[in-house]
Every structure is written in C-alpha cells, then in structure tokens.
mmCIF file of C-alpha atoms in Angstrom:
data_model
loop_
_atom_site.group_PDB
_atom_site.id
_atom_site.type_symbol
_atom_site.label_atom_id
_atom_site.label_comp_id
_atom_site.label_asym_id
_atom_site.label_seq_id
_atom_site.Cartn_x
_atom_site.Cartn_y
_atom_site.Cartn_z
ATOM 1 C CA UNK G 265 -61.808 -17.274 28.135
ATOM 2 C CA UNK G 266 -58.789 -19.401 27.312
ATOM 3 C CA UNK G 267 -57.979 -20.702 23.835
ATOM 4 C CA UNK G 268 -55.116 -22.608 22.246
ATOM 5 C CA UNK G 269 -53.889 -21.639 18.781
ATOM 6 C CA UNK G 270 -50.602 -22.877 17.313
ATOM 7 C CA UNK G 271 -49.739 -24.400 20.696
ATOM 8 C CA UNK G 272 -49.992 -20.965 22.334
ATOM 9 C CA UNK G 273 -52.339 -20.223 25.228
ATOM 10 C CA UNK G 274 -54.437 -17.180 24.371
ATOM 11 C CA UNK G 275 -56.508 -15.367 27.004
ATOM 12 C CA UNK G 276 -59.334 -13.275 25.506
ATOM 13 C CA UNK G 277 -61.396 -11.198 27.922
ATOM 14 C CA UNK G 278 -64.597 -9.412 26.927
ATOM 15 C CA UNK G 279 -66.124 -9.405 23.475
ATOM 16 C CA UNK G 280 -69.412 -10.335 21.864
ATOM 17 C CA UNK G 281 -71.234 -13.637 21.505
ATOM 18 C CA UNK G 282 -70.036 -13.629 17.894
ATOM 19 C CA UNK G 283 -66.419 -13.693 19.041
ATOM 20 C CA UNK G 284 -67.033 -16.520 21.519
ATOM 21 C CA UNK G 285 -68.912 -18.622 18.976
ATOM 22 C CA UNK G 286 -66.332 -18.182 16.215
ATOM 23 C CA UNK G 287 -63.514 -19.172 18.594
ATOM 24 C CA UNK G 288 -65.331 -22.056 20.292
ATOM 25 C CA UNK G 289 -63.399 -24.727 18.391
ATOM 26 C CA UNK G 290 -60.172 -23.494 19.991
ATOM 27 C CA UNK G 291 -61.414 -23.257 23.595
ATOM 28 C CA UNK G 292 -59.054 -24.565 26.273
ATOM 29 C CA UNK G 293 -60.383 -25.942 29.539
ATOM 30 C CA UNK G 294 -58.478 -25.336 32.807
ATOM 31 C CA UNK G 295 -57.793 -29.079 32.928
ATOM 32 C CA UNK G 296 -56.233 -29.031 29.452
ATOM 33 C CA UNK G 297 -54.193 -25.969 30.346
ATOM 34 C CA UNK G 298 -52.437 -27.665 33.237
ATOM 35 C CA UNK G 299 -49.735 -25.440 34.673
ATOM 36 C CA UNK G 300 -49.047 -23.468 31.496
ATOM 37 C CA UNK G 301 -49.079 -19.699 31.700
ATOM 38 C CA UNK G 302 -50.768 -17.519 29.102
ATOM 39 C CA UNK G 303 -48.623 -16.608 26.112
ATOM 40 C CA UNK G 304 -50.848 -13.835 24.754
ATOM 41 C CA UNK G 305 -53.627 -11.730 26.258
ATOM 42 C CA UNK G 306 -56.266 -9.684 24.430
ATOM 43 C CA UNK G 307 -58.754 -7.493 26.291
ATOM 44 C CA UNK G 308 -61.826 -6.327 24.362
ATOM 45 C CA UNK G 309 -63.683 -3.271 25.647
ATOM 46 C CA UNK G 310 -66.811 -1.578 24.273
ATOM 47 C CA UNK G 311 -66.937 2.138 25.046
ATOM 48 C CA UNK G 312 -69.196 5.072 24.301
ATOM 49 C CA UNK G 313 -66.115 7.294 24.080
ATOM 50 C CA UNK G 314 -62.497 6.342 23.399
ATOM 51 C CA UNK G 315 -59.714 8.694 24.452
ATOM 52 C CA UNK G 316 -57.197 9.908 21.914
ATOM 53 C CA UNK G 317 -53.818 8.327 22.709
ATOM 54 C CA UNK G 318 -50.879 10.408 23.896
ATOM 55 C CA UNK G 319 -47.413 9.787 22.566
ATOM 56 C CA UNK G 320 -45.120 10.193 19.572
ATOM 57 C CA UNK G 321 -46.947 10.109 16.198
ATOM 58 C CA UNK G 322 -45.397 7.621 13.768
ATOM 59 C CA UNK G 323 -47.403 8.304 10.626
ATOM 60 C CA UNK G 324 -50.315 6.483 9.046
ATOM 61 C CA UNK G 325 -51.089 3.216 7.336
ATOM 62 C CA UNK G 326 -54.277 3.544 5.340
ATOM 63 C CA UNK G 327 -56.924 4.650 7.806
ATOM 64 C CA UNK G 328 -54.818 3.636 10.830
ATOM 65 C CA UNK G 329 -52.869 6.256 12.761
ATOM 66 C CA UNK G 330 -49.716 4.948 14.444
ATOM 67 C CA UNK G 331 -48.218 6.140 17.720
ATOM 68 C CA UNK G 332 -45.417 5.216 20.112
ATOM 69 C CA UNK G 333 -46.472 5.483 23.765
ATOM 70 C CA UNK G 334 -44.593 5.283 27.064
ATOM 71 C CA UNK G 335 -45.349 1.566 27.382
ATOM 72 C CA UNK G 336 -45.622 0.332 23.799
ATOM 73 C CA UNK G 337 -47.469 1.158 20.602
ATOM 74 C CA UNK G 338 -50.996 2.277 19.754
ATOM 75 C CA UNK G 339 -52.897 2.230 16.489
ATOM 76 C CA UNK G 340 -56.283 3.870 16.117
ATOM 77 C CA UNK G 341 -58.925 5.043 13.662
ATOM 78 C CA UNK G 342 -60.931 8.257 13.600
ATOM 79 C CA UNK G 343 -64.625 8.043 12.764
ATOM 80 C CA UNK G 344 -65.143 9.455 9.235
ATOM 81 C CA UNK G 345 -66.410 13.029 9.341
ATOM 82 C CA UNK G 346 -64.928 13.755 12.774
ATOM 83 C CA UNK G 347 -61.588 15.151 13.916
ATOM 84 C CA UNK G 348 -61.219 13.508 17.306
ATOM 85 C CA UNK G 349 -63.801 10.714 17.672
ATOM 86 C CA UNK G 350 -61.883 7.439 17.888
ATOM 87 C CA UNK G 351 -63.774 4.434 16.496
ATOM 88 C CA UNK G 352 -61.164 1.718 17.143
ATOM 89 C CA UNK G 353 -58.010 1.726 19.230
ATOM 90 C CA UNK G 354 -55.481 -1.061 19.800
ATOM 91 C CA UNK G 355 -52.832 -0.674 22.500
ATOM 92 C CA UNK G 356 -49.881 -3.077 22.376
ATOM 93 C CA UNK G 357 -47.638 -3.742 25.356
ATOM 94 C CA UNK G 358 -45.299 -6.735 25.380
ATOM 95 C CA UNK G 359 -47.504 -9.844 24.945
ATOM 96 C CA UNK G 360 -50.784 -8.035 25.530
ATOM 97 C CA UNK G 361 -53.202 -5.947 23.502
ATOM 98 C CA UNK G 362 -56.179 -3.887 24.626
ATOM 99 C CA UNK G 363 -58.819 -3.455 21.950
ATOM 100 C CA UNK G 364 -61.251 -0.552 22.439
ATOM 101 C CA UNK G 365 -64.305 -0.299 20.177
ATOM 102 C CA UNK G 366 -66.732 2.597 19.944
ATOM 103 C CA UNK G 367 -70.197 1.190 20.663
ATOM 104 C CA UNK G 368 -73.325 3.296 21.015
ATOM 105 C CA UNK G 369 -75.676 0.349 21.590
ATOM 106 C CA UNK G 370 -75.671 -3.129 23.136
ATOM 107 C CA UNK G 371 -75.407 -5.179 19.945
ATOM 108 C CA UNK G 372 -73.979 -8.501 21.099
ATOM 109 C CA UNK G 373 -73.698 -9.792 17.516
ATOM 110 C CA UNK G 374 -71.107 -7.151 16.665
ATOM 111 C CA UNK G 375 -68.418 -8.800 14.498
ATOM 112 C CA UNK G 376 -65.871 -6.013 14.832
ATOM 113 C CA UNK G 377 -64.302 -7.355 18.011
ATOM 114 C CA UNK G 378 -63.672 -10.723 16.353
ATOM 115 C CA UNK G 379 -62.102 -9.079 13.300
ATOM 116 C CA UNK G 380 -59.886 -6.674 15.241
ATOM 117 C CA UNK G 381 -58.938 -9.328 17.805
ATOM 118 C CA UNK G 382 -57.594 -11.256 14.823
ATOM 119 C CA UNK G 383 -55.500 -8.265 13.792
ATOM 120 C CA UNK G 384 -54.119 -7.929 17.303
ATOM 121 C CA UNK G 385 -53.345 -11.656 17.414
ATOM 122 C CA UNK G 386 -51.492 -11.486 14.077
ATOM 123 C CA UNK G 387 -49.071 -8.928 15.481
ATOM 124 C CA UNK G 388 -48.657 -10.373 18.965
ATOM 125 C CA UNK G 389 -47.580 -13.802 17.711
ATOM 126 C CA UNK G 390 -44.695 -12.301 15.740
ATOM 127 C CA UNK G 391 -42.726 -12.232 19.000
ATOM 128 C CA UNK G 392 -43.496 -15.944 19.450
ATOM 129 C CA UNK G 393 -41.641 -16.964 16.246
ATOM 130 C CA UNK G 394 -44.839 -17.243 14.256
ATOM 131 C CA UNK G 395 -46.508 -15.422 11.381
ATOM 132 C CA UNK G 396 -50.034 -15.184 10.062
ATOM 133 C CA UNK G 397 -49.776 -15.605 6.301
ATOM 134 C CA UNK G 398 -52.432 -14.604 3.786
ATOM 135 C CA UNK G 399 -53.177 -17.835 1.961
ATOM 136 C CA UNK G 400 -55.353 -20.908 1.691
ATOM 137 C CA UNK G 401 -53.816 -23.790 3.626
ATOM 138 C CA UNK G 402 -54.746 -27.447 3.307
ATOM 139 C CA UNK G 403 -53.395 -30.714 4.680
ATOM 140 C CA UNK G 404 -53.085 -33.794 2.482
ATOM 141 C CA UNK G 405 -51.573 -37.100 3.548
ATOM 142 C CA UNK G 406 -50.198 -35.586 6.726
ATOM 143 C CA UNK G 407 -48.463 -32.642 5.048
ATOM 144 C CA UNK G 408 -49.569 -29.016 4.838
ATOM 145 C CA UNK G 409 -49.335 -26.716 1.819
ATOM 146 C CA UNK G 410 -50.026 -22.991 1.823
ATOM 147 C CA UNK G 411 -51.164 -21.403 -1.433
ATOM 148 C CA UNK G 412 -50.546 -17.670 -1.172
ATOM 149 C CA UNK G 413 -51.257 -14.753 -3.520
ATOM 150 C CA UNK G 414 -52.923 -11.331 -3.532
ATOM 151 C CA UNK G 415 -56.680 -11.350 -2.996
ATOM 152 C CA UNK G 416 -58.733 -12.407 -5.997
ATOM 153 C CA UNK G 417 -56.027 -14.526 -7.631
ATOM 154 C CA UNK G 418 -57.792 -17.830 -7.024
ATOM 155 C CA UNK G 419 -56.240 -19.420 -3.930
ATOM 156 C CA UNK G 420 -59.517 -20.778 -2.560
ATOM 157 C CA UNK G 421 -60.594 -21.882 -6.023
ATOM 158 C CA UNK G 422 -57.414 -23.928 -6.346
ATOM 159 C CA UNK G 423 -57.629 -25.540 -2.902
ATOM 160 C CA UNK G 424 -61.285 -26.226 -3.642
ATOM 161 C CA UNK G 425 -60.125 -28.448 -6.517
ATOM 162 C CA UNK G 426 -58.053 -30.448 -4.047
ATOM 163 C CA UNK G 427 -61.011 -30.883 -1.701
ATOM 164 C CA UNK G 428 -63.416 -31.812 -4.506
ATOM 165 C CA UNK G 429 -61.193 -34.404 -6.167
ATOM 166 C CA UNK G 430 -59.101 -35.971 -3.406
ATOM 167 C CA UNK G 431 -59.953 -37.801 -0.221
ATOM 168 C CA UNK G 432 -58.522 -36.815 3.154
ATOM 169 C CA UNK G 433 -58.012 -33.127 2.323
ATOM 170 C CA UNK G 434 -58.393 -30.942 5.415
ATOM 171 C CA UNK G 435 -58.783 -27.171 5.384
ATOM 172 C CA UNK G 436 -56.348 -25.916 8.003
ATOM 173 C CA UNK G 437 -57.293 -22.307 7.262
ATOM 174 C CA UNK G 438 -58.745 -20.925 4.042
ATOM 175 C CA UNK G 439 -57.499 -17.355 4.490
ATOM 176 C CA UNK G 440 -54.874 -16.699 7.176
ATOM 177 C CA UNK G 441 -53.091 -19.785 8.566
ATOM 178 C CA UNK G 442 -50.515 -19.504 11.325
ATOM 179 C CA UNK G 443 -46.968 -20.645 10.518
ATOM 180 C CA UNK G 444 -44.825 -21.759 13.461
ATOM 181 C CA UNK G 445 -41.035 -21.492 13.005
ATOM 182 C CA UNK G 446 -40.196 -21.630 16.719
ATOM 183 C CA UNK G 447 -38.711 -25.130 16.818
ATOM 184 C CA UNK G 448 -34.957 -25.446 17.313
ATOM 185 C CA UNK G 449 -34.812 -28.633 15.234
ATOM 186 C CA UNK G 450 -35.897 -26.713 12.121
ATOM 187 C CA UNK G 451 -39.414 -28.131 11.922
ATOM 188 C CA UNK G 452 -42.106 -25.788 10.574
ATOM 189 C CA UNK G 453 -45.815 -26.239 11.183
ATOM 190 C CA UNK G 454 -49.019 -24.855 9.668
ATOM 191 C CA UNK G 455 -51.696 -24.250 12.273
ATOM 192 C CA UNK G 456 -55.400 -23.563 12.222
ATOM 193 C CA UNK G 457 -56.976 -20.448 13.693
ATOM 194 C CA UNK G 458 -60.564 -19.161 13.850
ATOM 195 C CA UNK G 459 -59.817 -16.160 11.606
ATOM 196 C CA UNK G 460 -60.326 -17.766 8.212
ATOM 197 C CA UNK G 461 -62.183 -15.293 6.002
ATOM 198 C CA UNK G 462 -65.769 -15.254 4.837
ATOM 199 C CA UNK G 463 -65.981 -19.021 4.245
ATOM 200 C CA UNK G 464 -65.003 -19.831 7.859
ATOM 201 C CA UNK G 465 -63.079 -22.937 6.790
ATOM 202 C CA UNK G 466 -60.599 -23.802 9.523
ATOM 203 C CA UNK G 467 -59.577 -26.739 11.696
ATOM 204 C CA UNK G 468 -57.784 -26.710 15.028
ATOM 205 C CA UNK G 469 -54.820 -28.814 13.907
ATOM 206 C CA UNK G 470 -51.030 -28.492 13.705
ATOM 207 C CA UNK G 471 -49.483 -30.119 10.618
ATOM 208 C CA UNK G 472 -45.891 -30.168 9.275
ATOM 209 C CA UNK G 473 -45.557 -27.633 6.451
ATOM 210 C CA UNK G 474 -43.984 -29.061 3.299
ATOM 211 C CA UNK G 475 -44.275 -26.082 0.911
ATOM 212 C CA UNK G 476 -45.432 -22.530 0.339
ATOM 213 C CA UNK G 477 -46.747 -22.016 -3.189
ATOM 214 C CA UNK G 478 -47.326 -18.566 -4.670
ATOM 215 C CA UNK G 479 -50.139 -18.851 -7.148
ATOM 216 C CA UNK G 480 -50.440 -16.899 -10.406
ATOM 217 C CA UNK G 481 -53.056 -17.190 -13.118
ATOM 218 C CA UNK G 482 -51.972 -18.813 -16.357
ATOM 219 C CA UNK G 483 -53.234 -20.764 -19.351
ATOM 220 C CA UNK G 484 -50.887 -23.707 -18.744
ATOM 221 C CA UNK G 485 -49.954 -25.396 -15.488
ATOM 222 C CA UNK G 486 -46.321 -25.100 -14.428
ATOM 223 C CA UNK G 487 -44.527 -24.968 -11.092
ATOM 224 C CA UNK G 488 -40.949 -24.059 -10.213
ATOM 225 C CA UNK G 489 -38.990 -23.190 -7.052
ATOM 226 C CA UNK G 490 -38.121 -19.533 -6.482
ATOM 227 C CA UNK G 491 -35.018 -18.020 -4.915
ATOM 228 C CA UNK G 492 -34.772 -16.777 -1.360
ATOM 229 C CA UNK G 493 -34.735 -13.089 -2.310
ATOM 230 C CA UNK G 494 -37.985 -13.331 -4.254
ATOM 231 C CA UNK G 495 -39.477 -15.628 -1.623
ATOM 232 C CA UNK G 496 -38.697 -13.139 1.143
ATOM 233 C CA UNK G 497 -40.273 -10.243 -0.755
ATOM 234 C CA UNK G 498 -43.420 -12.228 -1.522
ATOM 235 C CA UNK G 499 -43.778 -13.612 1.985
ATOM 236 C CA UNK G 500 -43.335 -10.244 3.689
ATOM 237 C CA UNK G 501 -45.983 -8.797 1.413
ATOM 238 C CA UNK G 502 -48.505 -11.417 2.520
ATOM 239 C CA UNK G 503 -47.722 -11.523 6.261
ATOM 240 C CA UNK G 504 -50.417 -9.922 8.406
ATOM 241 C CA UNK G 505 -48.650 -7.137 10.325
ATOM 242 C CA UNK G 506 -48.902 -3.476 11.188
ATOM 243 C CA UNK G 507 -46.232 -1.239 9.601
ATOM 244 C CA UNK G 508 -44.439 -0.618 12.881
ATOM 245 C CA UNK G 509 -40.718 -1.323 12.941
ATOM 246 C CA UNK G 510 -40.944 -3.754 15.858
ATOM 247 C CA UNK G 511 -43.503 -5.890 14.008
ATOM 248 C CA UNK G 512 -41.911 -5.653 10.561
ATOM 249 C CA UNK G 513 -38.492 -6.699 11.882
ATOM 250 C CA UNK G 514 -39.914 -9.751 13.648
ATOM 251 C CA UNK G 515 -41.935 -10.645 10.557
ATOM 252 C CA UNK G 516 -38.779 -10.486 8.422
ATOM 253 C CA UNK G 517 -36.853 -12.608 10.928
ATOM 254 C CA UNK G 518 -39.586 -15.257 10.974
ATOM 255 C CA UNK G 519 -39.891 -15.256 7.178
ATOM 256 C CA UNK G 520 -36.128 -15.750 6.978
ATOM 257 C CA UNK G 521 -36.406 -18.878 9.117
ATOM 258 C CA UNK G 522 -39.276 -20.137 6.974
ATOM 259 C CA UNK G 523 -37.503 -19.853 3.620
ATOM 260 C CA UNK G 524 -34.403 -21.577 5.015
ATOM 261 C CA UNK G 525 -36.468 -24.577 6.107
ATOM 262 C CA UNK G 526 -39.361 -24.950 3.656
ATOM 263 C CA UNK G 527 -39.262 -24.776 -0.170
ATOM 264 C CA UNK G 528 -41.139 -21.920 -1.811
ATOM 265 C CA UNK G 529 -42.609 -22.258 -5.310
ATOM 266 C CA UNK G 530 -44.315 -20.268 -8.035
ATOM 267 C CA UNK G 531 -47.343 -21.958 -9.602
ATOM 268 C CA UNK G 532 -48.847 -20.635 -12.820
ATOM 269 C CA UNK G 533 -52.112 -22.443 -13.317
ATOM 270 C CA UNK G 534 -55.579 -22.537 -14.773
ATOM 271 C CA UNK G 535 -58.746 -23.741 -13.082
ATOM 272 C CA UNK G 536 -58.393 -27.452 -13.707
ATOM 273 C CA UNK G 537 -57.565 -30.610 -11.800
ATOM 274 C CA UNK G 538 -54.346 -30.834 -13.800
ATOM 275 C CA UNK G 539 -53.144 -27.855 -11.728
ATOM 276 C CA UNK G 540 -53.541 -30.012 -8.617
ATOM 277 C CA UNK G 541 -51.665 -32.886 -10.253
ATOM 278 C CA UNK G 542 -48.875 -30.501 -11.254
ATOM 279 C CA UNK G 543 -48.332 -29.591 -7.608
ATOM 280 C CA UNK G 544 -48.628 -33.190 -6.413
ATOM 281 C CA UNK G 545 -45.962 -34.361 -8.847
ATOM 282 C CA UNK G 546 -43.555 -31.620 -7.805
ATOM 283 C CA UNK G 547 -44.067 -32.286 -4.092
ATOM 284 C CA UNK G 548 -44.241 -36.092 -4.459
ATOM 285 C CA UNK G 549 -47.646 -36.248 -2.785
#
C-alpha cells in the first residue's frame, strides 16, 4: 500500500488491519502518485521463528541489540526468558527496512507492526533531510509550532489550551511530528504522520514551522530564545532515532539545519491560558 507523509512516497507491504486503518488518512492512490518513485519502503512480516542476525555486534540500547551486517544494520530484541528467541527484528538497507515480528497466532488486530513501522520510518527519513521530533505540534493561522519536552512535562496539556480557547487550531501531530528541512531555500515545514501517540491526534498537512518551544513547568509564564548549543542538545535528545552512528550523524545534521532556520525557545509555564498568550505575544500570532 502506498502512502504520502511529509511529501515522501512510502510503500508499506504486509501488516495488520490495525496498521492499515491507522494509516488510512495518508493513503496515496496510483493516480495521485503519478510518475513518482517510492522514497521509502517498509516490509512487515509475521513469523513463527525469526533467525538471529549475523554480523558485527555494536552493543545495546535498552532492550535492543545492535548489529552491523554485510548490507546495512539490524536491531533486534530477544524474548524475555530466552537466550536466542528473537521477538522483533528490523533490518535496514539504504531506503528500506524489513520488520519481522514473532507471531504465534493470526491476530489481525496486532498493534506491534504499526508501532515498530513507526520506529523504522523515524530512522529511514533521516536520510531524506527530515526528523521525527518528540513533541505536540499544532498549526494556528497558517503557522506551525512544536512544543517539545520529556514525557510527562505537559506538552499535550498546553496545546490542549490552544485548541480549547482559540479557533482554527489544527493538531498536526500530538506526539511525533515530522520536520522537513530538505528545502534549498531554507524553508522548514511541520508535517503530520499517523504515529501520534495514544490520543491519535494527527492531520495529513504540511505547514511552515515558525518555532520550536521547549516546555518546562513553572509557576509563572515566561518565554525566551535559547542559544544554538543548548537548542542542539535538546533537539537531539528528542529526535526519534536508533543509537547507530549513521542515524545519529544524520539527525545531528538535520537538527543543525533546523536551528539555523527556525527560532528555538524555552517556555516556563503553568496550566493557564495566559501561557498560551505568552507564546502568542512572543511569536506575534
């Protein structure tokens, strides 16, 4: 099935009904595709046994094991309590990823393929001058803002205040928007994608990005721009990526483009509409 996300053509083969339904809003018909070739391909396979990969071990990241292979990179997980039973394996080669999931039944409502396809997508688009950033992204008056912070800080609570109190607020993505820095003229765009967290708030739109705002809890509402060094550290920490050198380097390169083109702020705020007004005044919205 073909999809379009951030003006990229994505070919996803295999997967459950859950995956197809969650991605339906981004489906691309052959007529819409025209003569464009696919930019990214993801193959989803359900298997009763997944082979251990062969290659050069490159350490671990949490429960993921990392490996360099003859054709690319592989990350995989071992089923808890076993030494060699692989539960999930992702093989990356150029612009393609093969996602293998251990499945001992025919559950077609399995959500794992949707979740892991999102992880594969987040890494593949790094080579397309894009990042997936952890944050709640809204559009207001034709401009996009991303509010980013570690989980539990209150990003969705803050953007909820925008949606509750202002007309014409659109949720681009409430959890992991795509940021496109590929344009030679310096334009940066925030883009919707179907991977948007538990609330599933996302819209298939592409909107000029006017600011990235790192949110912190506070008793008073205050906003100020931050320097490029701090902005780079914060952005890299919130970019969705595997800790493989090829992905980290591209993430850093894309973040560098972003902070040279779009202002980055720190917002200390409470849960009040005045926090929204504080941002609007600073951004002249």
